[in-house]
Short mmCIF file of C-alpha atoms in Angstrom, two decimals:
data_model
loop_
_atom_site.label_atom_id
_atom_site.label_comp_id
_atom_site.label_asym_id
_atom_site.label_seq_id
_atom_site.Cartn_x
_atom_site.Cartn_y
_atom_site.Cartn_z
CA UNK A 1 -56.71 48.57 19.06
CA UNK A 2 -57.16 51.76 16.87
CA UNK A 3 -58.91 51.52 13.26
CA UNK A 4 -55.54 51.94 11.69
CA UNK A 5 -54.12 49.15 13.68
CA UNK A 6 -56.73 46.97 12.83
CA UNK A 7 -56.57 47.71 9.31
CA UNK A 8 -52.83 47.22 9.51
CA UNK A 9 -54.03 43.57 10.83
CA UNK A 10 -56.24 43.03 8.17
CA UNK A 11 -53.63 44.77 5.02
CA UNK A 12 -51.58 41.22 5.16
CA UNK A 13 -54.17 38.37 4.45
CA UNK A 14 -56.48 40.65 1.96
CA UNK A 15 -53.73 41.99 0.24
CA UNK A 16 -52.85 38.18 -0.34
CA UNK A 17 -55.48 37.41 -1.84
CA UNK A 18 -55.79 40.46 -4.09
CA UNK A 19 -52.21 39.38 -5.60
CA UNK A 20 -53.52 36.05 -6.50
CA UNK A 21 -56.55 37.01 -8.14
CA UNK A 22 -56.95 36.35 -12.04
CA UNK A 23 -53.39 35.59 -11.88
CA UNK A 24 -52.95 39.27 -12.51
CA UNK A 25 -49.43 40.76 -11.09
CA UNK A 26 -49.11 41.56 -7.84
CA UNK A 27 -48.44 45.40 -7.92
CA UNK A 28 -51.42 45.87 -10.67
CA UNK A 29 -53.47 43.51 -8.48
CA UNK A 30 -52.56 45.82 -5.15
CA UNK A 31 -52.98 49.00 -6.78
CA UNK A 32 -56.53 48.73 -8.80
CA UNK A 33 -58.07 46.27 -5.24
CA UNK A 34 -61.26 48.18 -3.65
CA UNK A 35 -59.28 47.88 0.11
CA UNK A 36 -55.90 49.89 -1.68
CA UNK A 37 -58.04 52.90 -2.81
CA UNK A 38 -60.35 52.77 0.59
CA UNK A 39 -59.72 55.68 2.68
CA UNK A 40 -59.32 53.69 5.38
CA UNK A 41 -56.32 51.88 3.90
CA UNK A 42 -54.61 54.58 2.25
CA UNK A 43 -54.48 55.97 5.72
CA UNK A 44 -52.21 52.99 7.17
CA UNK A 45 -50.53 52.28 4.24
CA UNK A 46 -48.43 55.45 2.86
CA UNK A 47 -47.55 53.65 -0.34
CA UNK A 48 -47.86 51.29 -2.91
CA UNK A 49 -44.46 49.71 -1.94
CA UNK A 50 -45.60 49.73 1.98
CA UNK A 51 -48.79 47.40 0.40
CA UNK A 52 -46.17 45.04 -1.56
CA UNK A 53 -44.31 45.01 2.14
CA UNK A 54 -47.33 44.06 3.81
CA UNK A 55 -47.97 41.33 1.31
CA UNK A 56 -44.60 39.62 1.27
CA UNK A 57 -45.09 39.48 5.34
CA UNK A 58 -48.00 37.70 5.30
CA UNK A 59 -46.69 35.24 2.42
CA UNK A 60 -43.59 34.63 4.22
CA UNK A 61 -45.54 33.59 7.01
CA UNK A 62 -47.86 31.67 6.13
CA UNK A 63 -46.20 29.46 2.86
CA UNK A 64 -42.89 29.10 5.24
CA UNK A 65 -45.64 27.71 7.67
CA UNK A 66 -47.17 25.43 5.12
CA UNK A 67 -43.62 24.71 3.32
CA UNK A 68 -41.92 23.25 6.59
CA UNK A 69 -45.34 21.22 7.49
CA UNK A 70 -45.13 19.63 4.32
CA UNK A 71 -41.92 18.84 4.07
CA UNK A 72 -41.70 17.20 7.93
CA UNK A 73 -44.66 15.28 6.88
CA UNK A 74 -42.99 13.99 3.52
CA UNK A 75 -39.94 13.27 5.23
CA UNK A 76 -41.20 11.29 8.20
CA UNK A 77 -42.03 9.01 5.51
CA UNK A 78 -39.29 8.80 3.64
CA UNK A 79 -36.36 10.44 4.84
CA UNK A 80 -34.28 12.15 2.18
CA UNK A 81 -34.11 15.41 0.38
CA UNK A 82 -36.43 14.14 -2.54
CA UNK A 83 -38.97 15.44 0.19
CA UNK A 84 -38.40 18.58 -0.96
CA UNK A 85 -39.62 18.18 -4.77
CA UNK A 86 -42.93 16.21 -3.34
CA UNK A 87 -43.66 19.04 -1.21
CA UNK A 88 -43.63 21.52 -3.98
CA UNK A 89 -45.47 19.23 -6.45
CA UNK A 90 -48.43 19.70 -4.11
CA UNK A 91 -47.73 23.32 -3.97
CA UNK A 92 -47.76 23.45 -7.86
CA UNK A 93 -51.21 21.08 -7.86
CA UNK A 94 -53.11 23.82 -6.06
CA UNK A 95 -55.28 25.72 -8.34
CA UNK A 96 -54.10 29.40 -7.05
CA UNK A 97 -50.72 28.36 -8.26
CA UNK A 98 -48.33 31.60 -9.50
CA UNK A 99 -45.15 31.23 -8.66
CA UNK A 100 -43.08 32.82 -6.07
CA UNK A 101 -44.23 35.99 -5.19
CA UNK A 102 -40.78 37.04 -4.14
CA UNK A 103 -38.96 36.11 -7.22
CA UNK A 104 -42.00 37.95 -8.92
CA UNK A 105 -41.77 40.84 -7.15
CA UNK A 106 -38.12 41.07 -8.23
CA UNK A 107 -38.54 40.10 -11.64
CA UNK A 108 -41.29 42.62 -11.86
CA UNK A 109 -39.89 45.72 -10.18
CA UNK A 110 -36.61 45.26 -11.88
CA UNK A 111 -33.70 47.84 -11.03
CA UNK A 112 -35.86 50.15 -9.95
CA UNK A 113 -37.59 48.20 -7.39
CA UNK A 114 -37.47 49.50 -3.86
CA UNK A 115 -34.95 47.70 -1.67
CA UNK A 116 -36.99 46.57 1.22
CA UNK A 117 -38.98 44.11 -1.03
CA UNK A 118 -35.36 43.06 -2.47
CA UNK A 119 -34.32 42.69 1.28
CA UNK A 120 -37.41 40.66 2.32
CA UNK A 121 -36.96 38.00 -1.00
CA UNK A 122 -33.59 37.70 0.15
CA UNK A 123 -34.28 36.98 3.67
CA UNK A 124 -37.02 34.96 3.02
CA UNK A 125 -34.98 32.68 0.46
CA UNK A 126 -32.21 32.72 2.99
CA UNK A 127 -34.90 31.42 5.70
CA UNK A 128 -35.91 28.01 3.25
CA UNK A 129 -32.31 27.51 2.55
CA UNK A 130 -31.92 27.18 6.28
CA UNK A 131 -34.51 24.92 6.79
CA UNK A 132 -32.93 22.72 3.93
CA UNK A 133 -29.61 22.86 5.94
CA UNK A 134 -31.36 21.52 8.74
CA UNK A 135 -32.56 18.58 6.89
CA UNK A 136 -29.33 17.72 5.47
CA UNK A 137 -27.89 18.19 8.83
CA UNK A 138 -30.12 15.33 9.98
CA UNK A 139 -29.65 13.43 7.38
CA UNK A 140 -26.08 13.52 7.97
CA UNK A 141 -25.06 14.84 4.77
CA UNK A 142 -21.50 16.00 4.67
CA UNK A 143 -21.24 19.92 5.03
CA UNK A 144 -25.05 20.54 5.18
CA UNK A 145 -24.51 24.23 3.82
CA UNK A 146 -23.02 23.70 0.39
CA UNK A 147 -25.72 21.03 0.39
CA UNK A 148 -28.43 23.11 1.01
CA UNK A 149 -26.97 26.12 -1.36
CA UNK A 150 -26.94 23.25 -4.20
CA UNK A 151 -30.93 22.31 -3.53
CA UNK A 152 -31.83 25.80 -3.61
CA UNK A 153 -30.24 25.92 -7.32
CA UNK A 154 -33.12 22.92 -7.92
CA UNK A 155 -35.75 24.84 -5.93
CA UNK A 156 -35.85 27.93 -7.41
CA UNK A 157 -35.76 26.23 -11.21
CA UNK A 158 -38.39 23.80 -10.03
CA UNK A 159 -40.46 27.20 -9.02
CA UNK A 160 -39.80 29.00 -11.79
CA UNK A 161 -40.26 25.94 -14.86
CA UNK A 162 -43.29 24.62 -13.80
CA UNK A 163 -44.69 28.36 -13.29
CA UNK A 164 -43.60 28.20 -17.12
CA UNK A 165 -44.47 24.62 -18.29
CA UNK A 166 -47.37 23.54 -15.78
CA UNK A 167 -45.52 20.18 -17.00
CA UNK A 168 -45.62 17.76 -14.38
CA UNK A 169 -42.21 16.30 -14.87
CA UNK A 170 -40.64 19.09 -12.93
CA UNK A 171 -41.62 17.60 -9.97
CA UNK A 172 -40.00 13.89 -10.86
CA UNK A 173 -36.72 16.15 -12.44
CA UNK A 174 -36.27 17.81 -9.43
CA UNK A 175 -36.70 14.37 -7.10
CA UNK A 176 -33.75 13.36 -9.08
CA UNK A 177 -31.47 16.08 -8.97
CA UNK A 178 -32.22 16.28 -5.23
CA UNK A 179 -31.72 13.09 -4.82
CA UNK A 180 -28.03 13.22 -6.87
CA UNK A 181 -27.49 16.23 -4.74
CA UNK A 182 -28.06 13.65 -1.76
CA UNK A 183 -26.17 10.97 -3.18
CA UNK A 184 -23.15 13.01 -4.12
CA UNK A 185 -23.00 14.45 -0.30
CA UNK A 186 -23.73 11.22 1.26
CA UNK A 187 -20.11 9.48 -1.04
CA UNK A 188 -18.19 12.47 0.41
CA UNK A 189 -19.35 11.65 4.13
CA UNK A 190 -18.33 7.97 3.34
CA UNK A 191 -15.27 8.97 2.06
CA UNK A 192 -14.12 11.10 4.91
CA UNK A 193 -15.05 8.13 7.56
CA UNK A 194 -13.11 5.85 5.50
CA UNK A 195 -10.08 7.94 5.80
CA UNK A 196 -10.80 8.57 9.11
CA UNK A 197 -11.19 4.89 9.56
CA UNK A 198 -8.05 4.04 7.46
CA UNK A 199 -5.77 6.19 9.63
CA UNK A 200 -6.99 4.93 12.63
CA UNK A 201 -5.27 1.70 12.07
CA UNK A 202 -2.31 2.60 10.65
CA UNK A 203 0.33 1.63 13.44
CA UNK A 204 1.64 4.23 15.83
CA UNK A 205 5.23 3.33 16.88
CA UNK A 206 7.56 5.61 19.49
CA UNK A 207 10.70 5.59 17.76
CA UNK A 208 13.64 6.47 20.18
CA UNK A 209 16.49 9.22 19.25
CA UNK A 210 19.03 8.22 17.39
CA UNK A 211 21.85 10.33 17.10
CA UNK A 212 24.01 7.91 14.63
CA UNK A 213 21.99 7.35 11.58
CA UNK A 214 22.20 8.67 8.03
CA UNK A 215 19.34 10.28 6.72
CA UNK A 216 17.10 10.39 3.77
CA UNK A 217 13.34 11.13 2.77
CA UNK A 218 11.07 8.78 1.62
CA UNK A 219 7.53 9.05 -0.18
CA UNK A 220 4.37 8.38 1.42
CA UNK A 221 3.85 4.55 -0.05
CA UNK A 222 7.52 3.83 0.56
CA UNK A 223 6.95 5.12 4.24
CA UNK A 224 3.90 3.14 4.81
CA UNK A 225 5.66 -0.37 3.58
CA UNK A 226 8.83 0.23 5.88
CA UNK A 227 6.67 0.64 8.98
CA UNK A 228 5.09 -2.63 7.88
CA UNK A 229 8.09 -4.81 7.93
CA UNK A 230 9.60 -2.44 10.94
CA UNK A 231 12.55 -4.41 13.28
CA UNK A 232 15.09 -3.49 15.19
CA UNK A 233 17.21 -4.57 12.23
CA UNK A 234 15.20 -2.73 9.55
CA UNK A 235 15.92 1.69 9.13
CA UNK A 236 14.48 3.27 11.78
CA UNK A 237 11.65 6.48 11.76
CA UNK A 238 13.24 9.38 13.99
CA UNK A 239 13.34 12.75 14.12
CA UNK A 240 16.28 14.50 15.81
CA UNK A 241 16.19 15.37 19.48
CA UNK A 242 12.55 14.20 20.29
CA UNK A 243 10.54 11.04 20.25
CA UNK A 244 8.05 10.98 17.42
CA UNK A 245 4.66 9.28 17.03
CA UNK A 246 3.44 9.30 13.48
CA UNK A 247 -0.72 9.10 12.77
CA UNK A 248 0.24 9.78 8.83
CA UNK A 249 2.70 9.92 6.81
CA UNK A 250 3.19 12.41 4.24
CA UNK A 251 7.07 12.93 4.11
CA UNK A 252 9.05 11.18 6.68
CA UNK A 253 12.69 10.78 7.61
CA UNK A 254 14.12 7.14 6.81
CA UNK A 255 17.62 6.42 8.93
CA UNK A 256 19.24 3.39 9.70
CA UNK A 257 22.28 2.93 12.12
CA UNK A 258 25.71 3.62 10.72
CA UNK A 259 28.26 0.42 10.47
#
């Protein structure tokens, strides 16, 4: 391994802890560390910005390391996206605690911020929200996406208020919401196998052609209480030139044989 490789090892983790120190921002905290202006350094690292890259590496790695430990752990004993919040609230308890360096890189660069550290807050948010769609997956949350788009909403507040607040009612607030978020996608997944469940038993008759019949459309409810009382002397469900079988009915064609 050369010396610049090594120091390109080394840039990630003591970068890291430069941007954490004092609580000073992270590109004043990179810029005025002892290892930026060292010779050595400056000789792997081209730029400021390539510092800032380094940094948001090595934080990606290691709190998306911590972040799914913690959750796993919190959710093996009490399954449920409420897992979530108590994973943060220890994240929040720890002493070092500054935010998200990716939404503060981003805040703090503004418009004029280079791209690449843009790119990498993006793809590391996009990287949690996955995670989150896993768990709702498991959980079997209906359409574990939208789910997990809606928890990020309460994530990144959570982040963001208690970096504000240091109150310690973000972390029950954000239980709750999660848990809402939870609730609302767990009544849509009941919903659906209700429906599912509903037209399952609805009966399936074969109707045979009839070619003398007069014809007229019914609604849905009107359908439903016809096939109910269904006889060979009651109107008959066909459709011309075919024999139908009919899982639902939204609009259906009510005969009955001509005298």
């Amino acid at each position: 391994m050369t010396a610049c490789q090594s120091h390109t090892c080394d840039l990630r983790s003591t970068v890291g802890k430069a941007a954490f120190q004092g609580g000073v921002p992270i590109v004043v905290a990179l810029s005025e560390s002892s290892f930026f202006r060292s010779p050595s350094t400056l000789a792997c690292a081209a730029s400021k910005d390539e510092l800032i890259a380094a940094f948001l590496d090595w934080r990606h790695d290691f709190w998306i390391r911590w972040f799914v430990e913690t959750v796993e752990a919190r959710f093996a004993e009490r399954a449920g996206l409420s897992a979530i919040a108590d994973a943060l609230g220890e994240w929040f308890a720890q002493e070092d605690y500054r935010g998200c360096s990716f939404i503060n890189v981003v805040v703090e660069a503004g418009s004029t911020g280079d791209p690449g550290h843009l790119q990498q807050a993006v793809s590391h948010k996009q990287a949690v929200e996955q995670f989150i769609a896993g768990l709702a997956s498991r959980l079997g949350l209906q359409s574990p996406a939208p789910v997990a788009a809606e928890a990020m909403l309460c994530v990144e507040g959570m982040i963001v208020r208690y970096q504000m607040t240091h109150d310690a009612t973000v972390v029950e607030s954000g239980r709750r919401v999660l848990a809402r978020i939870e609730e609302a996608a767990t009544a849509g997944r009941r919903k659906v196998k209700v429906a599912e469940r509903q037209s399952g038993r609805r009966p399936f008759p074969i109707f045979p052609l009839s070619l003398t019949t007069r014809v007229a459309t019914v609604p849905d409810r009107l359908a439903a209480v016809k096939l109910t009382r269904l006889s060979w002397q009651d109107p008959l469900i066909v459709v011309p030139h075919r024999m139908i079988r009919l899982p639902s009915y939204p609009q259906v064609i009510l005969s009955s044989p001509l005298n």
